[in-house]
Coordinates of C-alpha atoms and ligand atoms in Angstrom, one line a residue:
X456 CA -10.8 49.5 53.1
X457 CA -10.3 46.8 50.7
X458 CA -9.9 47.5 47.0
X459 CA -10.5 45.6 43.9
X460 CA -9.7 47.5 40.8
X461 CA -10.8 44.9 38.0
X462 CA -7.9 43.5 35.4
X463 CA -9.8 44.0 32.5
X464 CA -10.1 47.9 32.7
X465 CA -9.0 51.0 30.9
X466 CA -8.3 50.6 26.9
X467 CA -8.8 47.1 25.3
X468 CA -6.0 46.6 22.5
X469 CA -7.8 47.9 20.0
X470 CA -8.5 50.9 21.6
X471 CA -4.5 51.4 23.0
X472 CA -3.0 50.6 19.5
X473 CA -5.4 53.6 18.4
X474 CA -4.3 56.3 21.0
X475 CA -0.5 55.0 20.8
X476 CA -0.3 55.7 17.4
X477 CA -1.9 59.0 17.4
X478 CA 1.2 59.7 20.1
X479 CA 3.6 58.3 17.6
X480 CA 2.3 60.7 15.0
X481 CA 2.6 63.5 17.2
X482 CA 6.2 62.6 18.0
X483 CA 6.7 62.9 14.1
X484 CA 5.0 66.0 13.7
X485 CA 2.9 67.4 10.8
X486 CA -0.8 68.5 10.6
X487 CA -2.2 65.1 12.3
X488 CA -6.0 64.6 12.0
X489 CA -8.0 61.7 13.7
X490 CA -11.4 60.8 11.6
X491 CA -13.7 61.1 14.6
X492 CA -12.5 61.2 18.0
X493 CA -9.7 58.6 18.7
X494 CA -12.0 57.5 21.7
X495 CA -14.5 58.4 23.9
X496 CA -12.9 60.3 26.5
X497 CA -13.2 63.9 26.6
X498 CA -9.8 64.1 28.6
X499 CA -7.9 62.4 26.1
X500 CA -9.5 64.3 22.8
X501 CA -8.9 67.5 24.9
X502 CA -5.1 66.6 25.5
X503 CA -5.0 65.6 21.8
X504 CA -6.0 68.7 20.6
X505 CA -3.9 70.8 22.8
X506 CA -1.2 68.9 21.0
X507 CA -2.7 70.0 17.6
X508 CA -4.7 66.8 16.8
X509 CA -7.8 67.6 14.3
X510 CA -10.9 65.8 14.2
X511 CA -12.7 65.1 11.1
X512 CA -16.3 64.4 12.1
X513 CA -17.6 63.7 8.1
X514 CA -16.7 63.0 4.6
X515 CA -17.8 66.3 3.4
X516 CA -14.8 68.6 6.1
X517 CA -12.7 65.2 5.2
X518 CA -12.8 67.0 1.4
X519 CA -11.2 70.4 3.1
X520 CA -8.3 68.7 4.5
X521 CA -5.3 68.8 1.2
X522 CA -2.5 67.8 3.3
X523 CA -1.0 65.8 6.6
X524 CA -1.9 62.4 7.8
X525 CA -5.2 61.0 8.9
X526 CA -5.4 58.3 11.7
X527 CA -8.7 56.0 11.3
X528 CA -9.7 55.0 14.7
X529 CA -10.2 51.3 16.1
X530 CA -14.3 51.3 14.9
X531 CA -13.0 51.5 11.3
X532 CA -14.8 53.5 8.5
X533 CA -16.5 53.2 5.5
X534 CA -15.3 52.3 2.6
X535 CA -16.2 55.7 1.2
X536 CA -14.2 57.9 3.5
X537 CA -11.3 55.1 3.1
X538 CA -11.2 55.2 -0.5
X539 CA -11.2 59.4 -0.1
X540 CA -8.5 59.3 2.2
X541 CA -6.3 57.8 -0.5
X542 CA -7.4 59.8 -3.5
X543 CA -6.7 63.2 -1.4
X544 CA -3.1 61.8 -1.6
X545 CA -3.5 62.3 2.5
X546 CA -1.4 59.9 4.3
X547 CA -3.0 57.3 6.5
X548 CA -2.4 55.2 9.8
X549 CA -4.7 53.1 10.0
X550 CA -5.3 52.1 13.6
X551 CA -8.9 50.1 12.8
X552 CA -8.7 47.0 15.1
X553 CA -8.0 43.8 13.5
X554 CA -10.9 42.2 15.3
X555 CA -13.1 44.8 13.2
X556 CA -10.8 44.7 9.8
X557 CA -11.8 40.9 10.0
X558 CA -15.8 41.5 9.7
X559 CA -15.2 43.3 6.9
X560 CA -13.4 40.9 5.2
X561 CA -16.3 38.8 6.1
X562 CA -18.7 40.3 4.8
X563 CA -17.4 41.4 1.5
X564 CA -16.6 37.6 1.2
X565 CA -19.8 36.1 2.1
X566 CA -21.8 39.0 -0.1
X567 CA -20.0 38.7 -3.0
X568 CA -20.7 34.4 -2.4
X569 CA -24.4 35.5 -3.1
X570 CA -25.2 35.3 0.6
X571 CA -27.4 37.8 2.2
X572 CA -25.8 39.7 5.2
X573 CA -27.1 40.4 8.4
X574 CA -25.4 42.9 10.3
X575 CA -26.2 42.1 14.5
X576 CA -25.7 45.7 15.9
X577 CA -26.8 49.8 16.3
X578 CA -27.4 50.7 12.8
X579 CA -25.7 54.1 13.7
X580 CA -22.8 53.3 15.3
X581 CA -19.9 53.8 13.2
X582 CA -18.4 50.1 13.3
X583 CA -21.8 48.8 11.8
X584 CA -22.0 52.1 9.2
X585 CA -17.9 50.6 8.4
X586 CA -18.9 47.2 8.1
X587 CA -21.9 47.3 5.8
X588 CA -19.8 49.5 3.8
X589 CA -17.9 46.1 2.6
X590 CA -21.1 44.7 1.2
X591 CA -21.4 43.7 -2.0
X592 CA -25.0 43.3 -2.3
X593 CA -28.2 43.1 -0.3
X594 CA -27.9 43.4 3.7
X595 CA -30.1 43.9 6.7
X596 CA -29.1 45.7 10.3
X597 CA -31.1 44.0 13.1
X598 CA -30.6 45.6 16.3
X599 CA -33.2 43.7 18.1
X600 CA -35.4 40.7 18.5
X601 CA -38.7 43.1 17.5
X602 CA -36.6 43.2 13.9
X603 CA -35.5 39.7 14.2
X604 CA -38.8 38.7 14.4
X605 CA -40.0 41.3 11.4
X606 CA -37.2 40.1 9.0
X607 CA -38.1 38.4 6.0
X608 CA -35.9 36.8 2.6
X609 CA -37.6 37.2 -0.5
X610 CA -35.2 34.2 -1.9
X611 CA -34.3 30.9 -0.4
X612 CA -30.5 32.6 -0.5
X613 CA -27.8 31.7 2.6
X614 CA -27.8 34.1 4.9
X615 CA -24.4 35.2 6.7
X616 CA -24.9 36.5 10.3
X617 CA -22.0 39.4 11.8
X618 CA -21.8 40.4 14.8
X619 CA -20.9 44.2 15.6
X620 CA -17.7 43.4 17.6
X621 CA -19.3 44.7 21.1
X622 CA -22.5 43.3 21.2
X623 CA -23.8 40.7 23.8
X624 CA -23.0 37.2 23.5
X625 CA -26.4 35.8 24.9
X626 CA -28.7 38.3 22.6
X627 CA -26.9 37.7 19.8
X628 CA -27.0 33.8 20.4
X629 CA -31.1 34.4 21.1
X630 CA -31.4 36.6 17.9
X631 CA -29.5 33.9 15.3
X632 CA -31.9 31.6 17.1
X633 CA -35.0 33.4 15.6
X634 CA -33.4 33.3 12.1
X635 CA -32.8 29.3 12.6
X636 CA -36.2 28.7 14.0
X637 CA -38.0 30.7 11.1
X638 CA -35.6 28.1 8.6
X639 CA -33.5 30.4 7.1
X640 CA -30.4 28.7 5.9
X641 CA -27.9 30.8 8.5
X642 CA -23.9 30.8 8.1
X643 CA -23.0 32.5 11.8
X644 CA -19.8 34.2 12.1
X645 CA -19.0 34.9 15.6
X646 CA -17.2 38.1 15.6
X647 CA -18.0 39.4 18.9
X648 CA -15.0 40.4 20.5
X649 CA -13.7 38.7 23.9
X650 CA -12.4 41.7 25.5
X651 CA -15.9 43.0 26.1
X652 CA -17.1 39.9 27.8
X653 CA -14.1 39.1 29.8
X654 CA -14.4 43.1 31.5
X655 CA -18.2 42.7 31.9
X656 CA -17.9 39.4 33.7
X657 CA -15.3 40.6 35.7
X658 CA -16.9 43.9 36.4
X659 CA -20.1 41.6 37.5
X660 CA -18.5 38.9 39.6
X661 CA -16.3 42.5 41.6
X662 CA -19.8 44.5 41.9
X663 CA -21.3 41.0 43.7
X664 CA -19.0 40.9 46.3
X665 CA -18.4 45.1 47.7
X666 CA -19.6 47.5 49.4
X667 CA -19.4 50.2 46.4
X668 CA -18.4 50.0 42.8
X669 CA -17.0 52.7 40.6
X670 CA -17.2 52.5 36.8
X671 CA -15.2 55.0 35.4
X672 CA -15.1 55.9 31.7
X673 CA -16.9 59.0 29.2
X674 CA -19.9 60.2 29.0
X675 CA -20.8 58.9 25.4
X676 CA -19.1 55.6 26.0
X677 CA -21.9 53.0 25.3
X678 CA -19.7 50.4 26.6
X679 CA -19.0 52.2 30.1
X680 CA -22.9 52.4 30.6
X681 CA -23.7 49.1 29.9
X682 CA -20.6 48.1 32.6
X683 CA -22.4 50.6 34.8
X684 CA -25.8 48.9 34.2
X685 CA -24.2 45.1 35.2
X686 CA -22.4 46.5 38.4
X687 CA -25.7 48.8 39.1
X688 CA -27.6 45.2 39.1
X689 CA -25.4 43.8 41.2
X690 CA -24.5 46.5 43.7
X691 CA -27.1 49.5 44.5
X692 CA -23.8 51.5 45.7
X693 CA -22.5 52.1 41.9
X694 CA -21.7 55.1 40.8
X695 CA -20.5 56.1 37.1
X696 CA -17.6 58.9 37.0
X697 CA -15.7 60.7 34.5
X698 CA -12.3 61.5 36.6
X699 CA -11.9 61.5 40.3
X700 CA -13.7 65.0 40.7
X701 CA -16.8 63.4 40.1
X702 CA -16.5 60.7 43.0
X703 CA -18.9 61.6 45.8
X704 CA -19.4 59.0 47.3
X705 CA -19.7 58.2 50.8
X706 CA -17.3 55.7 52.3
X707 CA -18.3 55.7 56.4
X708 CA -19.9 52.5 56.1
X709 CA -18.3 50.6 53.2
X710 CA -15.3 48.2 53.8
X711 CA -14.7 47.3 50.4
X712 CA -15.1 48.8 46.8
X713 CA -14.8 47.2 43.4
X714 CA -13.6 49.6 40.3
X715 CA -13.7 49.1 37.0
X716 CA -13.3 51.1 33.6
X717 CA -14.8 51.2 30.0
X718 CA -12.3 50.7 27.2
X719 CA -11.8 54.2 26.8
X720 CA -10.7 54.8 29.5
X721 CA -6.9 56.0 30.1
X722 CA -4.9 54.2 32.6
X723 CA -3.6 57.4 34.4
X724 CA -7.4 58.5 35.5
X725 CA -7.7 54.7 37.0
X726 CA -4.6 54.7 39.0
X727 CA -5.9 58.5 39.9
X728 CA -9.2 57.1 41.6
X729 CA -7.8 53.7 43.0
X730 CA -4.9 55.9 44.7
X731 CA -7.9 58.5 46.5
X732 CA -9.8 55.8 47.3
X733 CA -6.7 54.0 49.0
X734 CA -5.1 56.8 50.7
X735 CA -8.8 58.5 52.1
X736 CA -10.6 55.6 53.3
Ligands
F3S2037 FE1 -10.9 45.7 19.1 FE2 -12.3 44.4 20.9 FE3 -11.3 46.7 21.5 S1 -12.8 44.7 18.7 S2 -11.3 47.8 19.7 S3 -10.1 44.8 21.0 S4 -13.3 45.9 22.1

């Protein structure tokens, strides 16, 4: 059986700087808190909690917390629950990555310029509720073309385009388009992030060439389902697991099996399937 676990899989360097540091924490002790889950991996939040780590899933429980540190996870937060952080005189790691930190510099930039900011992304996810907390002014979400199509300036102001960090090259490329075509003056910053594009391409170029493919990563990972979806398009034989207990599949008439992770994904479950697969088949 031949075996190609992909090189970009398992945490991104946002995501590891974010878990890392919620280790150091715990190696300091004290009443450690993360504001959300630190990823999306139920085996890793488990393991956290069984070491004592608190969630805080909103602003108002983040009021009931009086003491011990809070660790902000790599999507960021808003503004709001940044400033509350500080005036609770709670102490705070802040593990949001530096790819995100940089939009919301951005964006406070460009708003307070005068410039009108649209935000490329799921209105709900918590990066894109972090970064339009940093506008100073009017903004817009698009999360499609439909909206893209639907959006309209009052004004004849600049408008500054963001990217939520995780969102797909070629649609946002095809959405800016729209804005350009419709001629609205557009400043694009570019702030996708490279580490989703290099595991997707990877993940797509493995699931072409095997027999199988195995994406592992959470449940609620939006970024494991859409590397499912590219490897599913490229190879019927792909199946999305959790941990190795889910794995089911049959191997009798595969010689060779591509795996790859989502970004929440911890190392240890990775080398846990690629070993199985390995030593069974
Ligand atoms: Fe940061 Fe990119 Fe990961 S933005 S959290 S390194 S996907």
């Amino acid at each position: 059986m031949e075996v190609t676990v992909a090189k970009n899989s398992g945490f991104c360097f946002g995501v590891k700087r974010a878990v890392d540091s919620v280790y150091e924490q715990i190696e300091k002790g004290g009443d450690i808190y993360t504001y959300g889950p630190i990823i999306h991996n139920e085996q890793v939040v488990a393991e956290l909690e069984e070491k004592g780590v608190g969630i805080i899933n909103s602003a108002k429980e983040l009021q009931n917390i009086n003491s011990g540190t809070v660790i902000i996870r790599s999507h960021g937060v808003s503004r709001e629950v940044y400033e509350m952080i500080q005036t609770r005189g709670l102490e705070m790691i802040d593990a949001t990555c530096p790819f995100v930190k940089k939009i919301h510099d951005i964006v406070a930039k460009e708003s307070r310029a005068g410039r009108h900011i649209i935000v490329i992304g799921s209105r709900r996810h918590p990066e894109v509720e972090g970064i339009v907390s940093y506008i100073e002014g009017d903004h817009t979400v698009i999360e499609n073309e439909e909206e893209a199509n639907a959006f309209t300036m009052p004004d004849n102001r600049e408008i500054c385009v963001v990217s939520q960090t995780t969102f797909n090259r070629n649609k946002f490329q095809e959405l800016v388009e729209i804005f350009k075509k419709r001629g609205y003056h557009v400043i694009v910053a570019n702030t996708i992030c490279n580490a989703t594009e290099e595991r997707q391409t990877e993940a797509k170029r493995i699931a072409s060439c095997v027999d199988a493919m195995i994406v592992i990563g959470g449940a609620g990972s939006s970024n494991t389902q859409k590397l499912f979806e590219i490897c599913r398009r490229e190879c019927e034989n792909t199946q999305y697991i959790q941990t190795l207990d889910d794995l089911v599949l049959n191997f009798k008439s595969i010689k060779s099996v591509g795996i790859t992770a989502g970004a929440s994904t911890p190392k240890k479950i990775i080398q846990e399937v690629q070993s199985y697969v390995r030593a069974n088949f």
